[in-house]
Coordinates of C-alpha atoms in Angstrom, one line a residue:
M211 CA 25.4 -1.9 148.3
V212 CA 21.9 -0.5 148.5
R213 CA 20.2 0.4 145.2
F214 CA 17.3 2.8 145.8
T215 CA 14.4 2.3 143.5
R216 CA 10.7 3.1 143.4
T217 CA 9.9 -0.4 144.7
L218 CA 12.3 -0.2 147.6
Y219 CA 11.1 3.3 148.5
A220 CA 7.5 2.1 148.6
R221 CA 8.4 -0.9 150.8
R222 CA 10.4 1.3 153.2
L223 CA 7.7 4.0 153.4
G224 CA 5.2 1.4 154.3
S225 CA 2.3 3.8 153.6
G226 CA 1.6 3.4 150.0
T227 CA 3.7 6.4 149.0
R228 CA 5.1 6.3 145.5
L229 CA 7.9 8.3 144.0
S230 CA 7.7 10.0 140.6
R231 CA 10.9 8.4 139.2
P232 CA 13.4 5.6 140.0
F233 CA 16.4 6.7 142.1
T234 CA 19.6 5.0 140.9
S235 CA 22.4 6.7 142.8
S236 CA 24.2 4.9 145.5
P237 CA 26.6 6.1 148.3
S238 CA 29.5 4.1 147.0
R239 CA 29.2 5.4 143.5
L240 CA 28.8 9.0 144.6
H241 CA 31.8 8.7 146.9
Q242 CA 33.9 7.5 144.0
E243 CA 32.7 10.5 141.9
Q244 CA 33.4 13.1 144.5
P245 CA 36.4 15.5 143.8
D246 CA 39.3 15.5 146.2
R247 CA 38.1 18.6 148.0
P248 CA 39.5 19.0 151.5
S249 CA 37.5 19.9 154.5
I250 CA 39.2 23.2 154.9
A251 CA 38.1 24.4 151.5
P252 CA 35.6 27.3 151.5
K253 CA 32.0 26.1 151.3
A254 CA 30.8 27.1 147.8
S255 CA 27.4 28.5 147.3
V256 CA 26.6 28.1 143.6
D257 CA 23.2 29.4 142.3
I258 CA 21.7 26.0 141.4
K259 CA 18.2 27.5 141.3
H260 CA 19.2 29.8 138.5
I261 CA 20.6 26.8 136.5
R262 CA 17.4 24.8 137.0
Q263 CA 15.2 27.8 135.9
H264 CA 17.4 28.7 132.9
L265 CA 18.5 25.4 131.5
D266 CA 18.7 26.6 127.9
L267 CA 20.7 29.7 128.8
H268 CA 23.4 27.7 130.7
T269 CA 23.5 25.0 128.0
K270 CA 24.0 27.7 125.2
N271 CA 26.5 29.5 127.4
C272 CA 28.7 26.4 127.6
A273 CA 28.6 26.1 123.8
D274 CA 29.3 29.8 123.3
R275 CA 32.2 29.7 125.7
N276 CA 33.8 26.6 124.0
F277 CA 33.1 24.5 127.1
R278 CA 31.9 21.6 124.9
A279 CA 32.6 19.0 127.5
H280 CA 30.1 20.6 129.8
V281 CA 27.2 21.3 127.3
D282 CA 25.2 18.5 129.0
T283 CA 26.2 19.4 132.5
P284 CA 23.1 21.7 133.2
D285 CA 20.9 18.8 132.3
K286 CA 22.8 16.5 134.6
I287 CA 22.4 19.0 137.4
I288 CA 18.6 19.0 136.9
G289 CA 18.6 15.2 136.9
L290 CA 20.5 15.0 140.2
F291 CA 18.4 17.7 141.7
D292 CA 15.2 15.7 140.9
E293 CA 16.8 12.7 142.5
W294 CA 17.7 14.8 145.5
Q295 CA 14.2 16.1 145.8
S296 CA 12.8 12.5 145.5
L297 CA 15.1 11.4 148.3
Q298 CA 13.9 14.2 150.5
K299 CA 10.3 13.3 149.9
G300 CA 11.2 9.7 150.7
A301 CA 12.9 10.7 153.9
R302 CA 9.9 12.9 154.8
G303 CA 7.6 10.0 154.4
L304 CA 9.7 7.9 156.7
R305 CA 9.8 10.6 159.3
E306 CA 6.0 10.9 159.1
R307 CA 5.7 7.1 159.5
N308 CA 8.1 7.2 162.5
N309 CA 6.0 9.9 164.2
E310 CA 2.9 7.8 163.7
L311 CA 4.6 4.8 165.3
Q312 CA 5.6 6.9 168.3
R313 CA 2.0 8.0 168.8
Q314 CA 0.7 4.4 168.5
M315 CA 3.3 3.0 170.9
A316 CA 2.5 5.7 173.5
N317 CA -1.1 4.5 173.5
I318 CA -0.3 0.8 174.0
G319 CA 1.6 1.0 177.2
P320 CA 5.2 0.6 178.6
C321 CA 7.7 -2.1 178.0
D322 CA 9.7 -3.7 180.8
A323 CA 13.4 -2.9 181.4
A324 CA 14.5 -5.4 178.9
G325 CA 12.3 -3.9 176.2
D326 CA 9.9 -6.9 176.2
M327 CA 6.2 -6.5 176.1
S328 CA 4.3 -7.0 179.4
V329 CA 2.4 -10.2 179.9
G330 CA -1.0 -10.2 178.1
T331 CA 0.0 -7.4 175.8
S332 CA -0.1 -8.2 172.1
G333 CA 3.0 -8.3 170.0
A334 CA 2.0 -5.1 168.1
K335 CA 4.3 -2.9 170.1
Q336 CA 7.3 -5.2 169.6
S337 CA 6.6 -5.1 165.8
M338 CA 6.4 -1.3 165.9
L339 CA 9.6 -1.0 167.8
Q340 CA 11.4 -3.1 165.2
E341 CA 9.9 -1.0 162.4
A342 CA 11.0 2.2 164.2
R343 CA 14.6 0.8 164.5
D344 CA 14.5 0.0 160.8
I345 CA 13.3 3.5 159.9
K346 CA 16.1 5.1 162.0
R347 CA 18.7 3.1 160.1
Q348 CA 17.1 3.9 156.8
L349 CA 16.9 7.6 157.7
Q350 CA 20.7 7.6 158.4
E351 CA 21.3 6.0 154.9
F352 CA 19.0 8.6 153.4
D353 CA 20.8 11.5 155.1
T354 CA 24.2 10.2 153.9
L355 CA 23.0 9.8 150.4
E356 CA 21.2 13.2 150.4
K357 CA 24.4 15.0 151.4
L358 CA 26.5 13.1 148.7
L359 CA 23.9 13.9 146.1
Y360 CA 23.9 17.6 146.9
S361 CA 27.7 17.7 147.0
K362 CA 27.8 16.1 143.6
L363 CA 25.4 18.5 141.9
T364 CA 27.2 21.4 143.5
D365 CA 30.5 20.2 142.1
L366 CA 28.9 19.9 138.6
A367 CA 27.5 23.4 139.0
M368 CA 31.0 24.7 140.0
Q369 CA 32.4 23.3 136.7
L370 CA 30.1 25.6 134.6
P371 CA 31.5 28.8 133.3
N372 CA 30.2 32.2 134.3
L373 CA 27.4 33.6 132.3
T374 CA 28.4 35.9 129.5
S375 CA 28.0 39.7 129.5
K376 CA 25.8 41.4 126.9
E377 CA 28.9 43.4 126.0
T378 CA 30.8 40.3 124.9
P379 CA 30.7 39.4 121.2
I380 CA 29.4 35.8 120.8
G381 CA 31.7 33.6 118.8
E382 CA 35.4 33.7 118.2
E383 CA 36.0 37.2 116.7
P384 CA 36.9 40.1 119.1
R385 CA 35.6 43.6 118.5
L386 CA 38.0 46.4 118.0
V387 CA 37.5 49.1 120.7
G388 CA 40.4 51.5 119.8
Y389 CA 44.1 52.2 119.6
I390 CA 46.8 53.6 121.9
N391 CA 49.6 55.7 120.5
E392 CA 48.2 56.1 117.0
D393 CA 51.1 58.5 116.0
V394 CA 53.5 55.6 116.7
K395 CA 51.6 53.5 114.2
K396 CA 52.1 56.1 111.5
Q397 CA 55.9 56.1 112.2
L398 CA 56.0 52.4 112.1
V399 CA 54.2 52.2 108.7
S400 CA 56.2 55.0 107.1
S401 CA 59.6 53.9 108.5
D402 CA 62.1 51.9 106.4
R403 CA 64.0 50.8 109.5
S404 CA 65.1 47.2 109.9
W405 CA 63.1 45.1 112.3
R406 CA 64.7 42.5 114.6
S407 CA 63.3 40.0 117.0
H408 CA 64.0 40.6 120.7
V409 CA 65.7 37.1 120.7
D410 CA 68.3 38.4 118.2
I411 CA 68.6 41.7 120.0
G412 CA 69.0 40.0 123.3
K413 CA 71.7 37.7 122.0
E414 CA 73.6 40.5 120.3
L415 CA 73.5 42.8 123.4
Q416 CA 74.0 39.9 125.9
L417 CA 70.7 40.5 127.5
L418 CA 69.0 37.1 127.1
D419 CA 70.3 33.5 127.4
F420 CA 67.8 30.8 126.4
S421 CA 70.3 28.0 125.7
A422 CA 71.7 28.2 129.3
A423 CA 68.1 28.1 130.6
A424 CA 67.4 25.1 128.5
A425 CA 70.3 23.3 130.1
T426 CA 69.2 24.2 133.6
S427 CA 65.4 24.0 133.3
G428 CA 64.3 23.1 129.8
W429 CA 62.4 24.8 127.1
G430 CA 60.2 27.8 128.2
W431 CA 62.6 29.3 130.7
Y432 CA 65.2 32.0 130.3
F433 CA 68.0 34.0 131.8
L434 CA 67.7 37.8 131.9
M435 CA 71.2 39.3 131.8
N436 CA 72.7 42.7 132.5
E437 CA 70.4 45.5 131.5
A438 CA 67.5 43.1 130.8
A439 CA 67.5 42.1 134.5
M440 CA 67.4 45.8 135.3
L441 CA 64.6 46.4 132.9
E442 CA 62.5 43.7 134.6
Q443 CA 62.7 45.5 137.9
A444 CA 62.2 48.9 136.2
L445 CA 58.9 47.7 134.6
V446 CA 57.7 46.3 137.9
Q447 CA 58.4 49.6 139.8
Y448 CA 57.0 51.7 137.0
A449 CA 53.7 49.8 137.0
L450 CA 53.5 49.9 140.8
N451 CA 54.1 53.6 140.9
V452 CA 51.2 54.2 138.4
A453 CA 48.8 52.0 140.3
M454 CA 49.7 53.4 143.7
S455 CA 49.2 56.9 142.4
K456 CA 45.6 55.9 141.6
G457 CA 45.0 54.7 145.1
W458 CA 45.7 50.9 144.8
T459 CA 47.2 49.1 147.8
V460 CA 50.4 47.1 147.1
V461 CA 50.5 43.4 148.2
A462 CA 53.2 40.8 147.9
P463 CA 51.3 37.6 147.7
P464 CA 52.6 34.0 147.9
S465 CA 53.1 32.0 144.7
V466 CA 52.2 28.7 146.3
V467 CA 48.5 28.2 146.9
Y468 CA 46.0 25.4 147.7
S469 CA 44.7 23.7 144.5
H470 CA 41.1 24.2 145.7
I471 CA 41.7 28.0 145.9
A472 CA 43.0 28.0 142.3
S473 CA 40.0 25.9 141.2
A474 CA 37.6 28.2 143.0
C475 CA 39.1 31.1 141.0
G476 CA 38.4 29.3 137.7
F477 CA 41.8 27.8 137.2
R478 CA 41.7 24.0 136.7
P479 CA 44.6 21.6 136.3
R480 CA 43.5 21.4 132.6
D481 CA 41.7 23.9 130.5
Q482 CA 38.6 23.3 128.4
N483 CA 40.8 22.0 125.6
G484 CA 42.5 19.4 127.9
E485 CA 45.8 21.2 128.0
Q486 CA 47.7 21.2 131.4
Q487 CA 47.9 24.7 132.8
I488 CA 48.9 24.3 136.5
Y489 CA 51.9 22.9 138.2
T490 CA 50.9 20.9 141.2
L491 CA 53.5 20.2 144.0
E492 CA 54.3 16.6 144.9
Q493 CA 54.2 16.1 148.6
S494 CA 56.1 13.6 150.8
S495 CA 54.4 10.6 152.2
K496 CA 53.9 12.4 155.5
G497 CA 52.3 15.4 153.7
R498 CA 49.9 13.6 151.5
Q499 CA 47.2 13.9 154.1
K500 CA 47.4 17.6 153.7
P501 CA 45.5 19.6 150.9
E502 CA 47.2 19.7 147.5
L503 CA 49.4 22.7 146.7
C504 CA 50.1 24.2 143.3
L505 CA 52.1 27.1 141.8
A506 CA 49.9 30.1 141.1
G507 CA 49.6 31.1 137.4
T508 CA 48.7 34.7 138.4
A509 CA 48.6 36.8 141.5
E510 CA 44.8 36.9 140.9
I511 CA 44.5 33.5 142.7
P512 CA 46.2 34.4 146.0
L513 CA 44.7 37.9 146.0
A514 CA 41.2 36.5 145.6
G515 CA 42.0 33.9 148.3
M516 CA 42.9 36.7 150.8
K517 CA 39.2 37.2 151.5
S518 CA 38.0 33.6 151.4
N519 CA 35.7 32.7 154.3
R520 CA 35.4 36.4 155.2
T521 CA 32.6 38.9 155.3
L522 CA 33.3 42.3 153.7
E523 CA 31.6 45.5 154.8
E524 CA 29.9 47.8 152.3
H525 CA 31.7 50.9 153.6
D526 CA 35.1 49.2 152.8
L527 CA 34.3 48.7 149.1
P528 CA 35.8 48.9 146.6
I529 CA 38.9 47.2 147.9
K530 CA 41.7 47.8 145.3
T531 CA 44.9 45.8 145.5
V532 CA 47.9 45.5 143.2
G533 CA 50.2 42.5 143.7
V534 CA 53.6 41.5 142.3
S535 CA 54.4 37.8 142.0
R536 CA 56.3 35.2 140.1
C537 CA 53.8 33.3 138.0
Y538 CA 53.9 29.7 136.7
R539 CA 52.2 28.3 133.6
A540 CA 52.6 24.6 132.7
E541 CA 51.4 25.1 129.1
A542 CA 53.8 27.5 127.3
G543 CA 52.5 26.9 123.8
A544 CA 53.8 25.2 120.7
R545 CA 57.2 26.1 119.4
G546 CA 57.3 28.6 116.6
V547 CA 57.4 32.3 115.9
E548 CA 54.2 32.9 117.8
T549 CA 55.8 31.6 121.1
K550 CA 59.4 32.2 120.4
G551 CA 61.6 33.9 123.0
L552 CA 59.9 35.7 125.9
Y553 CA 56.4 35.8 124.5
R554 CA 55.1 32.6 126.1
V555 CA 57.2 31.1 129.0
H556 CA 56.7 28.9 132.0
E557 CA 57.8 31.4 134.7
F558 CA 57.5 35.2 134.8
I559 CA 56.9 38.2 136.9
K560 CA 53.6 39.9 136.6
V561 CA 51.9 42.9 138.4
E562 CA 48.2 42.2 138.8
M563 CA 45.3 44.4 139.9
F564 CA 42.5 42.8 141.8
A565 CA 39.4 44.4 143.3
W566 CA 36.2 43.6 145.2
T567 CA 33.2 45.8 144.4
M568 CA 29.5 46.1 145.3
P569 CA 27.4 43.7 143.2
D570 CA 25.5 45.1 140.2
D571 CA 21.8 45.6 140.9
S572 CA 18.7 47.4 139.7
E573 CA 19.7 50.7 141.3
D574 CA 21.9 51.3 138.3
H575 CA 18.9 51.3 136.0
D576 CA 16.2 53.8 135.1
A577 CA 13.0 52.3 136.5
S578 CA 10.8 53.7 133.7
S579 CA 13.0 52.8 130.7
G580 CA 14.9 49.8 132.0
V581 CA 18.1 51.4 130.7
R582 CA 21.2 51.7 132.9
T583 CA 21.9 55.3 133.6
T584 CA 25.3 54.9 135.2
R585 CA 28.2 52.5 135.2
S586 CA 27.8 49.6 137.7
P587 CA 30.4 49.3 140.5
S588 CA 32.2 46.5 138.7
E589 CA 32.2 48.4 135.4
T590 CA 33.6 51.5 137.1
I591 CA 36.6 49.5 138.4
F592 CA 36.9 47.7 135.1
H593 CA 37.3 51.0 133.2
E594 CA 39.7 52.3 135.9
M595 CA 41.9 49.3 135.3
L596 CA 41.8 49.9 131.6
T597 CA 42.8 53.5 132.1
I598 CA 45.8 52.5 134.2
Q599 CA 46.8 49.9 131.6
S600 CA 46.5 52.5 128.8
E601 CA 48.6 55.0 130.7
I602 CA 51.3 52.5 131.4
L603 CA 51.6 51.4 127.8
E604 CA 51.2 54.9 126.3
L605 CA 54.1 56.3 128.3
L606 CA 56.2 53.3 127.2
G607 CA 55.7 54.5 123.7
L608 CA 54.2 51.3 122.5
H609 CA 51.6 51.1 119.7
C610 CA 48.6 49.1 121.0
R611 CA 45.0 48.1 120.2
V612 CA 42.2 47.4 122.6
L613 CA 39.8 44.5 122.0
E614 CA 36.5 43.4 123.5
M615 CA 37.2 39.7 123.6
P616 CA 34.6 37.1 122.3
S617 CA 32.8 34.5 124.3
A618 CA 35.0 31.6 123.0
D619 CA 38.1 33.4 124.5
L620 CA 36.8 33.9 128.0
G621 CA 38.0 31.7 130.9
A622 CA 35.6 30.1 133.3
S623 CA 35.3 33.0 135.7
A624 CA 35.0 36.0 133.4
T625 CA 31.7 37.4 132.3
R626 CA 33.5 40.1 130.2
K627 CA 37.1 40.6 129.2
R628 CA 39.1 43.3 127.3
D629 CA 42.6 42.6 126.1
I630 CA 45.3 45.2 125.1
E631 CA 47.7 44.0 122.4
V632 CA 51.0 45.5 121.5
F633 CA 52.6 45.6 118.1
F634 CA 55.7 43.3 118.0
P635 CA 57.8 43.8 114.8
S636 CA 59.0 40.2 115.0
R637 CA 55.4 38.9 114.9
R638 CA 54.4 40.7 111.7
D639 CA 53.6 37.4 110.0
K640 CA 51.6 36.2 113.0
N641 CA 48.3 38.0 113.7
G642 CA 49.6 41.2 112.0
G643 CA 52.3 41.7 114.7
W644 CA 49.8 42.0 117.5
G645 CA 50.4 40.2 120.8
E646 CA 48.4 40.3 124.1
V647 CA 50.1 42.1 127.0
T648 CA 47.1 42.8 129.3
S649 CA 43.7 41.4 130.1
T650 CA 41.0 42.9 132.3
S651 CA 38.0 40.8 133.4
I652 CA 34.8 41.2 135.3
C653 CA 34.0 38.0 137.2
S654 CA 30.7 39.0 138.8
D655 CA 30.1 36.8 141.9
Y656 CA 31.7 33.7 140.3
Q657 CA 34.8 33.7 142.6
S658 CA 33.2 35.1 145.7
R659 CA 30.5 32.4 145.7
R660 CA 33.2 29.7 145.4
L661 CA 35.5 31.3 148.0
A662 CA 32.7 32.0 150.5
T663 CA 33.5 35.7 150.4
T664 CA 30.3 37.5 151.5
L665 CA 29.2 41.1 151.9
R666 CA 27.2 42.9 154.5
T667 CA 25.2 45.8 153.1
R668 CA 22.8 48.4 154.5
R669 CA 20.2 47.5 151.9
F670 CA 20.1 43.8 152.9
A671 CA 21.1 44.0 156.5
R672 CA 19.8 40.5 157.4
Q673 CA 21.0 38.7 154.3
L674 CA 24.6 38.5 153.2
Q675 CA 25.3 39.3 149.5
W676 CA 28.2 38.3 147.2
P677 CA 30.7 41.0 146.2
Y678 CA 31.8 41.1 142.6
T679 CA 35.5 40.7 141.6
V680 CA 37.5 42.4 138.9
N681 CA 41.0 41.7 137.8
G682 CA 43.5 43.2 135.3
T683 CA 47.1 43.0 134.3
A684 CA 49.2 46.0 135.2
M685 CA 52.4 44.6 133.8
A686 CA 53.2 41.2 132.2
V687 CA 57.0 41.7 132.4
P688 CA 58.5 39.4 129.8
R689 CA 56.1 40.4 127.0
V690 CA 56.4 44.1 127.6
L691 CA 60.2 43.8 128.0
A692 CA 60.3 42.0 124.6
A693 CA 58.2 44.8 123.1
V694 CA 60.4 47.5 124.5
L695 CA 63.5 45.8 123.0
E696 CA 61.9 45.4 119.6
N697 CA 60.3 48.8 119.3
G698 CA 63.2 50.6 120.9
W699 CA 65.8 48.9 118.6
D700 CA 68.0 51.3 116.5
E701 CA 69.6 49.3 113.8
K702 CA 72.0 52.1 112.7
D703 CA 73.6 52.5 116.1
G704 CA 73.0 49.0 117.3
V705 CA 71.3 50.1 120.5
V706 CA 68.0 49.9 122.3
H707 CA 66.5 53.3 123.4
I708 CA 65.1 53.0 126.9
P709 CA 61.7 54.7 127.5
K710 CA 62.0 57.8 129.6
V711 CA 59.6 56.5 132.3
L712 CA 61.9 53.6 133.0
R713 CA 65.1 55.5 133.3
P714 CA 64.8 56.3 137.0
W715 CA 65.4 52.6 137.7
M716 CA 68.1 52.0 135.0
A717 CA 71.1 53.5 136.9
G718 CA 71.1 56.6 134.6
L719 CA 71.1 54.7 131.3
D720 CA 69.1 56.0 128.4
V721 CA 70.2 53.4 125.8
I722 CA 71.4 49.8 126.0
R723 CA 74.6 49.2 124.0
K724 CA 76.6 46.1 123.1
R725 CA 79.0 45.3 125.9
R726 CA 82.7 45.5 125.2
T727 CA 84.6 42.2 125.5
G728 CA 88.3 41.6 126.4

């Protein structure tokens, strides 16, 4: 194994060239450190220059985002970049020496067919030929190591979280933006009604069966029975109808995706706290040469992957899609009231909105004051998603609050995120009864850079740009279904009142009653 140091570089350059620092990386070590990234994966283009020029910003951002394991990653990137530059300088010196040898040999005279020097000619040319062969071999080694180094520092850069929006509170506390259905809140506070958990309601009305699911699949799965199964489909159709009425295109995406696509979207096998969050699929011995597959935790992943390795046109933006899929989460939370029942499960149906927009740029700012005069393209879609979410939840009659989420709560890809939480009577002792049912995130160019999704614009006709991506939940079915059961429960009559907007898909039912037996 070759160990590249200042001394070895100087010997190989043969011209007195000296490097500014030792170079300690080796091909075998870098090969071992490379992630299992298949050749078919999109070629990522992370902004390494920005990381190098703003080291403190990226280091602080990792700390603010609770990515403690990566606080020193920006510094590692700079170190690897310096080594990469030193390697390039060394290779450049070798090429210069090789060019000099070629000129000198051209002036000495030809060799015979066997490559030997002609009689009477000094051995200088033979020596130069050997040195040229050595340089060629060394340049090949340099080229291999140079590619490995750049791949390694790119991989490190891909592990960093997105930069954080100025709208995002720094720390762990969200900022309250507002409420939905304030009148419902007043009724809840003044009411002396009896509150029951959706688990108890589901058992009494024969809607939910967790014990049977535990026998078939384990903890974190469930059976929806009778009207609950109908409610699931009603919630999906209701959310789709609202999104479609706003001009969103319906997509039915796959639930199985390549692991490298999930990773490019910011979903890693384990989160920043080390908890498993993705199910990977075991492949047969014949299939192990193929790229790894996993179950998508959200339709955001396959929807984002739809445009990987593609170039979008400015006139087509924004592209607004809404997808329905089964979602799979390996980590379903610790047992207890906060995760009891349908609130946190391993498998569920979700309706997800995903959009590609023009990137934010200086045209959105007043040149004289530096103040933005209009919403950026991504913010426009961001607020459109929030409006759709608010409409869906308002017409369901649910009391909600809207939160601007703090930096510590953001995932890797989001630069800004807003959550909407619904009041769950069964969770009154946990977080005041509030539970998240939707999230909306702006991811800037984080995903498009990692998925090689580019954009051709009129303004930069000769240089491709990176579109921004925005995603938001239209309907997280199990949680909203649980909220409908709990908030619609009538203790006196022992029924659940079905929201009017869902009744077109409930076979004419307006309430759910206990089923007769016998």
